[in-house]
Coordinates of C-alpha atoms and ligand atoms in Angstrom, one line a residue:
M543 CA 0.0 0.0 0.0
S544 CA 1.5 3.4 -1.0
T545 CA 1.3 6.2 1.5
P546 CA -1.4 8.7 0.7
N547 CA -0.6 12.4 0.3
A548 CA -3.5 13.7 2.3
V549 CA -5.7 11.9 4.8
T550 CA -8.9 13.3 6.3
A551 CA -10.3 11.9 9.5
V552 CA -13.3 12.8 11.7
A553 CA -13.9 12.3 15.4
G554 CA -16.8 13.1 17.7
T555 CA -16.1 14.8 21.0
N556 CA -16.9 13.0 24.2
I557 CA -18.4 14.0 27.5
A558 CA -17.0 12.4 30.6
L559 CA -19.6 10.9 33.0
V560 CA -16.7 10.0 35.4
K561 CA -14.3 12.9 35.0
Y562 CA -10.6 13.0 34.4
W563 CA -9.0 15.8 36.4
G564 CA -5.3 15.5 37.3
K565 CA -2.2 13.9 35.9
R566 CA 0.3 11.4 37.2
D567 CA 2.9 12.4 34.6
V568 CA 2.8 15.8 32.8
A569 CA 5.3 15.0 30.0
L570 CA 3.5 11.9 28.8
N571 CA 0.1 13.3 29.9
L572 CA -0.8 10.3 32.0
P573 CA -4.0 10.7 33.9
A574 CA -4.0 10.4 37.7
T575 CA -7.3 8.4 37.5
G576 CA -9.4 6.5 35.1
S577 CA -12.4 8.1 33.5
L578 CA -15.5 7.1 31.6
S579 CA -17.3 8.9 28.8
L580 CA -19.8 8.9 26.0
T581 CA -18.6 9.8 22.4
L582 CA -21.1 12.0 20.6
D583 CA -22.4 12.0 17.0
R584 CA -22.5 15.8 16.7
L585 CA -19.9 18.2 18.0
G586 CA -16.8 16.8 16.4
T587 CA -13.7 17.7 14.4
R588 CA -12.7 17.0 10.8
T589 CA -9.0 17.2 10.2
T590 CA -6.8 16.7 7.0
V591 CA -3.1 16.1 7.3
A592 CA -0.8 16.4 4.3
F593 CA 2.9 16.0 4.7
D594 CA 4.8 18.2 2.2
D595 CA 8.0 20.0 1.6
G596 CA 7.2 23.1 3.7
D597 CA 9.9 24.3 6.2
R598 CA 7.5 24.2 9.2
D599 CA 4.1 22.8 10.2
R600 CA 1.1 25.0 9.4
L601 CA -2.3 24.8 11.1
V602 CA -5.5 26.2 9.6
L603 CA -8.3 26.1 12.2
D604 CA -11.9 26.8 11.1
G605 CA -10.7 28.5 7.9
A606 CA -8.1 30.8 9.5
P607 CA -4.4 30.4 10.4
A608 CA -4.2 29.2 14.0
S609 CA -2.4 30.9 16.8
D610 CA 1.3 30.2 17.5
A611 CA 0.3 28.4 20.7
A612 CA -2.1 26.0 18.9
T613 CA 0.3 25.4 16.1
T614 CA 3.2 24.6 18.5
R615 CA 0.9 22.1 20.4
V616 CA 0.0 20.4 17.1
S617 CA 3.6 20.5 15.8
A618 CA 4.9 18.8 19.0
F619 CA 2.3 16.1 18.5
L620 CA 3.3 15.6 14.9
D621 CA 7.0 15.2 16.1
R622 CA 5.9 12.0 17.9
V623 CA 4.3 10.7 14.7
R624 CA 7.3 11.7 12.6
A625 CA 9.7 10.0 15.1
R626 CA 7.6 6.8 14.9
A627 CA 7.4 6.8 11.1
E628 CA 11.1 8.0 10.7
I629 CA 10.2 10.8 8.5
A630 CA 11.2 14.5 8.6
R631 CA 8.6 16.2 6.4
R632 CA 6.5 19.0 7.7
A633 CA 2.7 19.1 7.4
L634 CA -0.3 21.2 6.5
V635 CA -3.0 20.5 9.0
T636 CA -6.5 21.7 8.2
S637 CA -9.1 21.3 10.9
E638 CA -12.7 22.2 11.3
N639 CA -14.9 21.9 14.3
T640 CA -18.5 20.7 13.4
V641 CA -19.9 22.8 16.2
P642 CA -20.7 26.5 16.5
T643 CA -17.3 28.0 17.2
A644 CA -18.7 30.7 19.4
S645 CA -20.4 28.2 21.6
G646 CA -17.2 27.4 23.5
L647 CA -17.7 23.7 22.8
A648 CA -14.8 23.2 20.3
S649 CA -12.9 20.4 21.9
S650 CA -9.4 19.1 22.2
A651 CA -10.8 15.6 22.6
S652 CA -12.2 15.3 19.0
G653 CA -9.4 17.5 17.7
F654 CA -6.5 15.3 18.9
A655 CA -8.4 12.1 18.1
A656 CA -8.9 13.2 14.5
L657 CA -5.3 14.5 14.3
A658 CA -3.8 11.2 15.6
L659 CA -5.7 9.1 13.1
A660 CA -5.1 11.4 10.1
A661 CA -1.4 12.0 10.9
T662 CA -0.5 8.4 11.5
R663 CA -2.3 7.3 8.3
A664 CA -0.7 10.1 6.2
A665 CA 2.7 9.1 7.6
G666 CA 2.1 5.5 6.4
L667 CA 2.0 4.0 9.9
A668 CA -0.2 1.0 10.8
V669 CA -1.4 1.7 14.4
S670 CA -3.8 -0.5 16.4
P671 CA -6.8 1.3 18.1
P672 CA -5.2 1.0 21.6
E673 CA -1.9 2.5 20.3
L674 CA -3.9 5.3 18.6
S675 CA -5.6 5.9 21.9
A676 CA -2.3 6.2 23.7
L677 CA -1.0 8.5 21.1
A678 CA -4.1 10.8 21.1
R679 CA -3.7 10.9 24.9
V680 CA -0.4 12.6 24.6
G681 CA -2.1 15.4 22.7
S682 CA -5.0 15.6 25.2
G683 CA -6.1 13.2 27.9
S684 CA -9.8 13.2 26.8
A685 CA -8.8 12.6 23.2
A686 CA -7.8 9.0 24.1
R687 CA -11.5 8.3 24.6
S688 CA -12.7 9.8 21.3
I689 CA -10.9 7.1 19.3
F690 CA -13.8 4.8 20.2
G691 CA -17.5 5.2 19.9
G692 CA -20.3 5.0 22.4
F693 CA -19.5 4.4 26.1
V694 CA -15.7 4.3 26.6
E695 CA -13.6 3.7 29.7
M696 CA -10.1 5.2 30.0
A697 CA -7.6 3.4 32.2
R698 CA -5.3 5.2 34.5
G699 CA -2.6 2.7 33.8
A700 CA 0.4 1.9 36.0
R701 CA 3.3 1.8 33.6
A702 CA 5.7 4.7 33.5
D703 CA 5.7 4.8 29.7
G704 CA 2.0 5.1 29.5
S705 CA 1.4 2.2 27.2
D706 CA -1.4 1.0 29.4
A707 CA -3.0 4.4 29.9
V708 CA -5.4 3.8 27.0
A709 CA -9.2 3.8 26.4
R710 CA -11.4 0.8 25.6
P711 CA -14.9 0.7 24.1
M712 CA -17.7 -0.6 26.3
P713 CA -19.9 -2.7 23.9
E714 CA -22.3 -3.5 26.8
G715 CA -23.6 0.1 26.3
D716 CA -24.1 -0.2 22.5
G717 CA -27.6 0.6 21.3
W718 CA -28.7 2.2 24.6
E719 CA -30.8 5.2 23.5
V720 CA -29.5 7.9 25.7
R721 CA -29.0 11.6 24.8
L722 CA -27.0 14.5 26.0
V723 CA -28.8 17.8 25.8
V724 CA -26.2 20.6 25.8
A725 CA -27.3 23.9 27.3
I726 CA -24.9 26.8 26.2
T727 CA -24.7 29.4 28.9
A728 CA -22.1 31.7 27.6
S729 CA -19.9 32.5 24.5
G730 CA -16.2 33.1 24.1
P731 CA -13.2 31.3 25.5
K732 CA -13.3 29.8 29.0
A733 CA -11.6 31.4 32.0
I734 CA -8.8 28.9 32.3
G735 CA -8.0 25.9 30.1
S736 CA -8.4 22.4 31.5
T737 CA -4.6 21.6 31.4
A738 CA -3.6 24.6 33.4
A739 CA -6.7 24.3 35.7
M740 CA -6.0 20.6 36.7
T741 CA -2.3 21.3 37.3
H742 CA -3.3 24.2 39.5
T743 CA -5.9 22.1 41.4
M744 CA -3.2 19.4 42.0
R745 CA -0.8 21.9 43.4
T746 CA -3.2 24.0 45.6
S747 CA -6.5 22.3 46.3
P748 CA -6.8 20.7 49.8
F749 CA -9.6 18.6 48.2
Y750 CA -7.5 17.1 45.4
D751 CA -6.6 13.9 47.4
A752 CA -10.3 13.4 48.3
W753 CA -11.2 13.8 44.6
L754 CA -8.6 11.1 43.7
A755 CA -9.9 8.7 46.3
A756 CA -13.5 9.0 45.1
V757 CA -12.9 8.1 41.4
P758 CA -12.4 4.3 41.6
G759 CA -15.8 3.8 43.3
D760 CA -17.5 6.1 40.8
L761 CA -15.9 4.1 37.9
A762 CA -17.2 0.8 39.4
A763 CA -20.7 2.3 39.9
A764 CA -20.7 3.7 36.3
R765 CA -19.6 0.3 34.8
D766 CA -22.4 -1.5 36.7
A767 CA -25.0 1.1 35.7
I768 CA -24.1 0.8 32.0
A769 CA -24.1 -3.0 32.1
A770 CA -27.6 -2.8 33.7
R771 CA -28.7 0.1 31.5
H772 CA -30.0 1.9 34.6
L773 CA -30.1 5.6 33.8
P774 CA -30.8 6.8 37.4
S775 CA -27.7 5.0 38.7
L776 CA -25.5 6.3 35.8
G777 CA -26.9 9.8 36.2
A778 CA -26.2 9.8 40.0
V779 CA -22.6 8.9 39.3
A780 CA -22.3 11.6 36.6
E781 CA -23.7 14.3 38.9
R782 CA -21.4 13.5 41.8
S783 CA -18.3 13.1 39.7
A784 CA -18.8 16.5 38.1
L785 CA -19.6 18.2 41.4
R786 CA -16.6 16.6 43.1
M787 CA -14.3 17.7 40.2
H788 CA -15.7 21.2 40.5
A789 CA -15.4 21.2 44.3
A790 CA -11.7 20.3 44.0
A791 CA -11.2 23.1 41.5
L792 CA -13.3 25.6 43.5
A793 CA -11.1 24.9 46.5
S794 CA -7.9 25.8 44.7
D795 CA -5.9 28.9 45.6
P796 CA -6.7 31.2 43.8
P797 CA -10.0 29.5 43.1
I798 CA -11.2 28.2 39.7
I799 CA -14.8 29.0 39.2
Y800 CA -16.2 27.9 35.8
W801 CA -19.9 28.4 36.6
N802 CA -22.0 31.5 35.9
A803 CA -25.5 32.3 37.0
A804 CA -27.1 30.4 34.1
T805 CA -25.0 27.3 35.0
L806 CA -26.7 27.2 38.4
A807 CA -30.1 28.0 36.9
A808 CA -29.7 25.1 34.5
I809 CA -28.7 22.7 37.3
D810 CA -31.9 23.8 39.1
C811 CA -33.9 23.2 36.0
V812 CA -32.6 19.6 35.7
H813 CA -33.4 19.0 39.4
T814 CA -36.9 20.4 39.0
L815 CA -37.6 18.2 35.9
R816 CA -36.3 15.2 37.9
A817 CA -38.6 16.1 40.9
R818 CA -41.5 16.0 38.4
G819 CA -40.6 12.5 37.3
T820 CA -38.2 12.9 34.3
S821 CA -35.0 10.8 34.4
V822 CA -32.5 13.6 33.7
F823 CA -29.0 14.3 35.2
F824 CA -26.4 17.0 34.6
T825 CA -22.7 17.1 34.1
I826 CA -20.4 20.1 33.7
D827 CA -16.9 20.2 32.2
A828 CA -14.2 22.9 32.4
G829 CA -16.6 25.6 31.4
P830 CA -20.1 27.1 32.2
H831 CA -22.2 24.9 30.0
V832 CA -24.5 22.2 31.3
K833 CA -25.0 18.8 29.7
A834 CA -28.1 16.8 30.6
L835 CA -28.1 13.0 30.3
C836 CA -31.5 11.6 29.5
R837 CA -33.5 9.0 27.5
A838 CA -33.9 9.8 23.8
A839 CA -37.6 10.1 24.2
D840 CA -37.3 12.9 26.7
A841 CA -34.6 14.9 24.9
D842 CA -36.8 17.4 23.1
A843 CA -38.9 18.3 26.1
I844 CA -35.7 18.7 28.2
A845 CA -34.1 20.9 25.6
A846 CA -37.2 23.1 25.5
A847 CA -37.1 23.4 29.3
L848 CA -33.4 24.3 29.4
R849 CA -33.8 26.8 26.5
A850 CA -36.3 28.7 28.7
V851 CA -33.7 29.1 31.5
P852 CA -32.5 32.7 31.7
G853 CA -29.0 32.9 30.3
V854 CA -29.2 29.8 28.2
T855 CA -28.6 31.0 24.7
E856 CA -28.8 27.7 22.8
T857 CA -29.4 24.0 23.2
L858 CA -28.2 21.0 21.2
I859 CA -29.2 17.4 21.4
A860 CA -26.4 14.9 20.8
A861 CA -26.7 11.1 20.5
P862 CA -24.0 8.4 21.0
G863 CA -21.7 8.4 18.0
P864 CA -19.0 6.3 16.4
G865 CA -15.2 6.4 17.0
A866 CA -12.6 8.3 15.0
R867 CA -12.6 7.2 11.3
V868 CA -10.8 8.0 8.0
V869 CA -13.2 9.6 5.5
E870 CA -10.9 10.4 2.6
E871 CA -7.4 9.5 1.4
R872 CA -5.8 11.2 -1.6
Ligands
LIG2059 C1 -13.2 18.5 32.5 O1 -8.4 16.3 28.2 O2 -8.8 18.8 28.0 O3 -13.3 17.7 30.3 O4 -5.1 16.2 28.9 O5 -4.6 18.5 29.7 O6 -5.6 18.2 27.4 P1 -5.5 17.7 28.8 O7 -6.9 17.9 29.5 P2 -8.4 17.6 28.8 O8 -9.3 17.6 30.2 C2 -10.6 17.2 30.2 C3 -11.2 17.6 31.5 C4 -12.7 17.4 31.5 C5 -13.0 16.1 32.1 C6 -12.9 14.9 31.1 O9 -13.1 15.1 29.9 O10 -12.7 13.8 31.6

């Protein structure tokens, strides 16, 4: 098989139901705990990698040349692919987020998953899915999970080289008709990126150790809930994992506060809907948006209720989606 000149891959973002927050090794980006997520069908990234004779890597993001910081992060990632393939060529990387850019939902998870797949394939490498997951993890921890579709568990791993810090799909969850209703509560970049925020939490939060201690139990409960397809159990884990992650971040010095008034109002909306009998549960990542986990049949009504919350500017309904895949080779 000859090496293609340009490879395009797509990946969906994923939302963690048991959060990753903290690293056991910063250089290899090894997580301090395992995590568990759902890969989504919408909200993803489409990335083309073409190795060429340029004198440096170039990154075009959503139609415009990317910042130096973003280009450097992608270039460092490509260095790993080049070292493995024993090539020196630079690349043109063209990436588009299939999500409203202003929504603040553009994600490093789908970005590095799509980049890992497109870059390895364009470099002529044959890489197994677990190896691809480990590679994507170096770019961004959550990206390791977007290699796979549906429910996915990411292992903390124990090895120093990170070869066992990889994600695996959970086929026991396949076909479960759940949805995530995303309530957008603000626009623009978030206050502090997740990489810096989790490092700051590790260094300064007195609650960080308590956070770490809680994760294995949450992972076990989430696995059981998915095997049993019991939404209230999975939802309870998702809410407490998100709240504990945010509690650890809030207790940092200086504090990390991702929430705004609409975040709290959306949480209240979810709890009100639940009190009235709808099986719906929230999770929140490193930003102010609220994501509501529910059954497919309830998603439209939940989206309408969240859309009516003051400060919520938009809602999106996402379904479980497939893992990263190549869509074009030239
Ligand atoms: C809150 O994967 O963005 O979304 O590995 O430093 O790139 P880096 O962090 P990142 O962190 C994700 C944090 C989270 C929780 C999660 O997705 O598990």
